[in-house]
XYZ file of C-alpha atoms in Angstrom:
265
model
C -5.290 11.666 3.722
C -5.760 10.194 0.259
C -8.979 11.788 -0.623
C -8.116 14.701 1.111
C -5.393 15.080 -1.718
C -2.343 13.165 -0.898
C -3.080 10.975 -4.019
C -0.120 8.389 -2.793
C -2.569 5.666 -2.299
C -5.860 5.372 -3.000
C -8.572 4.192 -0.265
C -9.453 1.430 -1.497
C -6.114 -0.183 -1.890
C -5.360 -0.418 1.705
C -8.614 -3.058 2.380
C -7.165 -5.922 2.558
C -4.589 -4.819 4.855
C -6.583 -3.452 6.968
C -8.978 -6.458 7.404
C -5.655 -8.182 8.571
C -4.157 -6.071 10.560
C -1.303 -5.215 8.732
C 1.030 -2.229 9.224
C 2.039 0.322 6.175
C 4.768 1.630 5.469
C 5.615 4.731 2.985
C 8.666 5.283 1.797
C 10.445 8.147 0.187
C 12.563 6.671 -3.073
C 14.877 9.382 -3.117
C 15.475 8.918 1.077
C 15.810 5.500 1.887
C 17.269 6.999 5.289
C 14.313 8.840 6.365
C 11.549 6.398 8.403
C 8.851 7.346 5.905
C 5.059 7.382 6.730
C 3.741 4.197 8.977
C -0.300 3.788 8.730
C -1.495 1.339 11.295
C -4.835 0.546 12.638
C -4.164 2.223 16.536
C -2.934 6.223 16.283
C -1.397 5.026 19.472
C 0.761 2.386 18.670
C 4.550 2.381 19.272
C 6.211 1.528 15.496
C 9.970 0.938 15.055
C 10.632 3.181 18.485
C 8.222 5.886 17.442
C 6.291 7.744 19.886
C 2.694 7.743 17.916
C 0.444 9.593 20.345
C -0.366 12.790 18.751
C -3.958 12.399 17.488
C -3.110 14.674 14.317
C -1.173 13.039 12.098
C -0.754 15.057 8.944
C -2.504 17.844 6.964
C -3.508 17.736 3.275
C -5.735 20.206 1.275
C -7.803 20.556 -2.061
C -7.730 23.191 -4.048
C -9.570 24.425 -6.528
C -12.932 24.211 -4.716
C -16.097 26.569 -4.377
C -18.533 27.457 -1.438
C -21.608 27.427 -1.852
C -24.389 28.952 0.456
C -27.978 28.278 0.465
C -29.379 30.758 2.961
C -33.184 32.125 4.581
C -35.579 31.753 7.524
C -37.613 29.627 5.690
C -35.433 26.760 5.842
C -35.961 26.566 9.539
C -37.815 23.350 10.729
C -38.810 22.689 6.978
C -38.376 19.010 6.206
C -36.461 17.610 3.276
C -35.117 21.158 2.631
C -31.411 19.389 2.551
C -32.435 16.908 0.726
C -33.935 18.934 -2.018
C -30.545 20.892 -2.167
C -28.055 17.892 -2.948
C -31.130 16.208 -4.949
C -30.348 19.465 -7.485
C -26.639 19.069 -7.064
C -26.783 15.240 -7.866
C -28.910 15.949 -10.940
C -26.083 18.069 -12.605
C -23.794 15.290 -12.054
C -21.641 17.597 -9.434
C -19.505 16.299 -6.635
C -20.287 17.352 -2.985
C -16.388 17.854 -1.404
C -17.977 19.111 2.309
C -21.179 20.161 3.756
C -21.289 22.238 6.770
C -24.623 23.345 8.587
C -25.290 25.357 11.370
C -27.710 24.060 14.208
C -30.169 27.000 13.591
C -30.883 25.426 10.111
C -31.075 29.201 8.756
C -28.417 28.059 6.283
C -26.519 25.325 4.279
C -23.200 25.648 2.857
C -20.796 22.557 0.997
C -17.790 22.746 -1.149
C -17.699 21.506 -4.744
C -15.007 21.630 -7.409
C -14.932 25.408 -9.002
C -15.201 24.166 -12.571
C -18.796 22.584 -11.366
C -19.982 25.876 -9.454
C -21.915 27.736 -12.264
C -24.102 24.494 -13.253
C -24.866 23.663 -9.602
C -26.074 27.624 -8.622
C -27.719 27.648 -11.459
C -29.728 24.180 -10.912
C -30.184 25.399 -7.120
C -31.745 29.132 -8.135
C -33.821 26.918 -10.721
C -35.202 24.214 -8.021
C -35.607 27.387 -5.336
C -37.031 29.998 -7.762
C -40.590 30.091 -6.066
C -38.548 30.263 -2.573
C -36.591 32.912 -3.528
C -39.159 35.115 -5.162
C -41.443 34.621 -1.848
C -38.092 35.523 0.599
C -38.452 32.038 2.526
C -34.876 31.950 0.841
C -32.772 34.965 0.661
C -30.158 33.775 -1.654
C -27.543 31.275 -3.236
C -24.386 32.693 -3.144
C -21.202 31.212 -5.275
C -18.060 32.169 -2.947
C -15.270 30.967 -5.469
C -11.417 30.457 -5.378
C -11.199 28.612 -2.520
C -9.265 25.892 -0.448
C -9.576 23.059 1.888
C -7.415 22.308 4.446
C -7.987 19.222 6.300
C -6.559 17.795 9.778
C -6.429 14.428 9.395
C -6.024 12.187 12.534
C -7.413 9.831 14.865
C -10.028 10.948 18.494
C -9.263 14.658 18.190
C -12.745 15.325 18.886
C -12.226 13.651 22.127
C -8.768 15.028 22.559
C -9.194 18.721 23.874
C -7.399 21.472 22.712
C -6.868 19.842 18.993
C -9.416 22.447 17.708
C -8.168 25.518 19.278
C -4.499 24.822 18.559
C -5.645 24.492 14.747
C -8.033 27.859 14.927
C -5.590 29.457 16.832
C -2.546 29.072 14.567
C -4.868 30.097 11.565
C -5.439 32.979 13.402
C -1.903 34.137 14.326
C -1.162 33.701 10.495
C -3.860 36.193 10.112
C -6.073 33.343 7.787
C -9.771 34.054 7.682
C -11.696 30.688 7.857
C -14.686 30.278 5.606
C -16.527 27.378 7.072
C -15.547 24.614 9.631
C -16.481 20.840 9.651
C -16.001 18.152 11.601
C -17.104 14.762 12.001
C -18.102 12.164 14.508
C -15.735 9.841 13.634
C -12.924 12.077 14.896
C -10.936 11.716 12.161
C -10.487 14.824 10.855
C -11.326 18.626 10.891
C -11.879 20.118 8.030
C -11.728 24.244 7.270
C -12.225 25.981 3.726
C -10.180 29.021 3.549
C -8.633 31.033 0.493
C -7.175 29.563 -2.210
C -4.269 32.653 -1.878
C -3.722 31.670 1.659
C -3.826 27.828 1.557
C 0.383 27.241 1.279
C 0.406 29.681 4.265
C -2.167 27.701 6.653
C -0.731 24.895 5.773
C 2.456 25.899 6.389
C 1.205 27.764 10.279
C -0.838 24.627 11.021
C 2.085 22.426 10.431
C 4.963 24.108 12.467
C 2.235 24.989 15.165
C 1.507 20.899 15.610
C 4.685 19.501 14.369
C 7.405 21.696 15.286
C 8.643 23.885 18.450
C 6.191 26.165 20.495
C 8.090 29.344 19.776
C 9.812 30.014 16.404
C 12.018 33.090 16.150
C 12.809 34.430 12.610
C 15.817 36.697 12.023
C 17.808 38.645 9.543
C 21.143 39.629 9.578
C 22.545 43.232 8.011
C 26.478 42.963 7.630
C 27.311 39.557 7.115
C 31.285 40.509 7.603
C 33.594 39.067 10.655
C 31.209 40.041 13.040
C 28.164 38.730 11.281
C 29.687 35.707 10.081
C 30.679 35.167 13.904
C 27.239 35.437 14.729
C 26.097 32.917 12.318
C 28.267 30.053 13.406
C 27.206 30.563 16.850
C 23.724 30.394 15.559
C 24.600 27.545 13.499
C 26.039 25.834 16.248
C 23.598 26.611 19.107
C 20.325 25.772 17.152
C 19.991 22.351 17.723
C 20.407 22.799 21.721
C 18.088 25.710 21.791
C 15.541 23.456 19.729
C 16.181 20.481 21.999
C 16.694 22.204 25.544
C 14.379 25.048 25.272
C 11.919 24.120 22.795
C 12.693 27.210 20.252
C 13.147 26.621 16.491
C 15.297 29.920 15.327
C 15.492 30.833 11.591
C 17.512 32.941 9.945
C 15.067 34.319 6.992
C 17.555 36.619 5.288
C 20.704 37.604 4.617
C 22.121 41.078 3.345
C 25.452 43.150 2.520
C 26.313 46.100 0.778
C 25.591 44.446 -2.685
C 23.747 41.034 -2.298
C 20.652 39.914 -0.547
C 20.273 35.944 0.369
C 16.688 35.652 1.631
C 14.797 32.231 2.518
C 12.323 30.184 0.739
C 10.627 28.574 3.525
């Protein structure tokens, strides 16, 4: 989570704790109330009465970032054709955020920050030139203004579904995704989407995971005795129709004759 960008501790810090098994525990300053963040070595553990079990345990994302594809049919079954990409990257001093290749080896793409982009294509169509003028590589292309959103968890590659619950509320938000990775340590899935449409994944991904199975946003038009009625009922039903039924209902706006009240979230 902390290189992914929740900068609240650094990776490093935790160490020791971990080497001794030792539980941590976040806390919000301005909500002592609220139980705050526990990290602990098992995703399963049971802390302070908490049911743990979910193997995603919180989303963070990047911004700021650039794709980058390296692309041809002559990169198939040519050794140290990887290498020779991140050996140019390296040598401009840029930082590699994710790499993402597809078993066909026709293509390479990573992430790296947007204000590093120009001097990395540029050392890449450099290295490449001789590849590119022959067509064994068909281009380097600079997709900019992008995003990362990351899963972040414990076994969700060995958990099914965790994948296609996170593609699928992407999808329902109408989010294109860019490139996908994963890793074998199962500890999180990584996508790279727009920057425009990172607040709005992130947003999908985390009701879809965190909060009921079926949200229902409404407005109401006339907020006078019969309206107002209707939102007290609402007021007072929401909780049971959350807890009983499993439906989180939101009213998203507000509007009279004159005024308009409409919702943030």
């Amino acid at each position: 989570m902390s290189y992914f960008g929740a900068n609240v501790l650094h990776p490093r810090t935790i160490i020791p704790v971990m080497r001794y098994d030792i539980p941590i525990v976040i806390r919000n300053i301005f909500n002592l109330s609220a139980p705050g963040t526990t990290i602990c070595r098992s995703a399963s553990a049971d802390v302070d009465g908490q049911n743990l079990d979910s193997p995603v345990k919180g989303f963070a994302t990047i911004d700021n970032l650039a794709l980058v594809n390296v692309e041809g049919t002559g990169m198939a079954g040519v050794p140290g054709t990887a290498s020779a990409i991140f050996s140019a990257v390296k040598d401009v001093g840029a930082n590699v955020i994710m790499i993402s290749q597809a078993s066909s080896e026709h293509s390479v793409c990573f992430a790296v920050p947007e204000k590093e982009v120009k001097a990395v294509a540029d050392a890449l169509q450099s290295r490449f030139r001789q590849a590119l003028d022959a067509g064994r590589l068909s281009q380097v292309a600079v997709i900019p203004n992008c995003s990362i959103l990351a899963a972040v968890g414990q076994k969700m590659a060995s958990t099914p579904g965790v994948s296609a619950t996170l593609f699928n509320a992407l999808a329902k938000a109408n989010i294109n995704i860019r490139a996908i990775a994963q890793g074998c340590s199962e500890y999180n899935i990584t996508v790279v989407l727009k920057r425009e449409d990172c607040i709005r994944a992130l947003r999908a991904v985390h009701s879809r995971f965190y909060l009921s199975r079926t949200t229902i946003a409404m407005g109401i038009i006339g907020p006078g005795l019969i309206g107002a009625t209707l939102l007290d009922q609402l007021r007072d039903q929401a909780a049971v129709l959350k807890e009983e039924f499993n439906i989180d209902l939101r009213v998203m706006g507000i509007t009279g004759s004159r005024t308009m009240l409409l919702s943030e979230v």
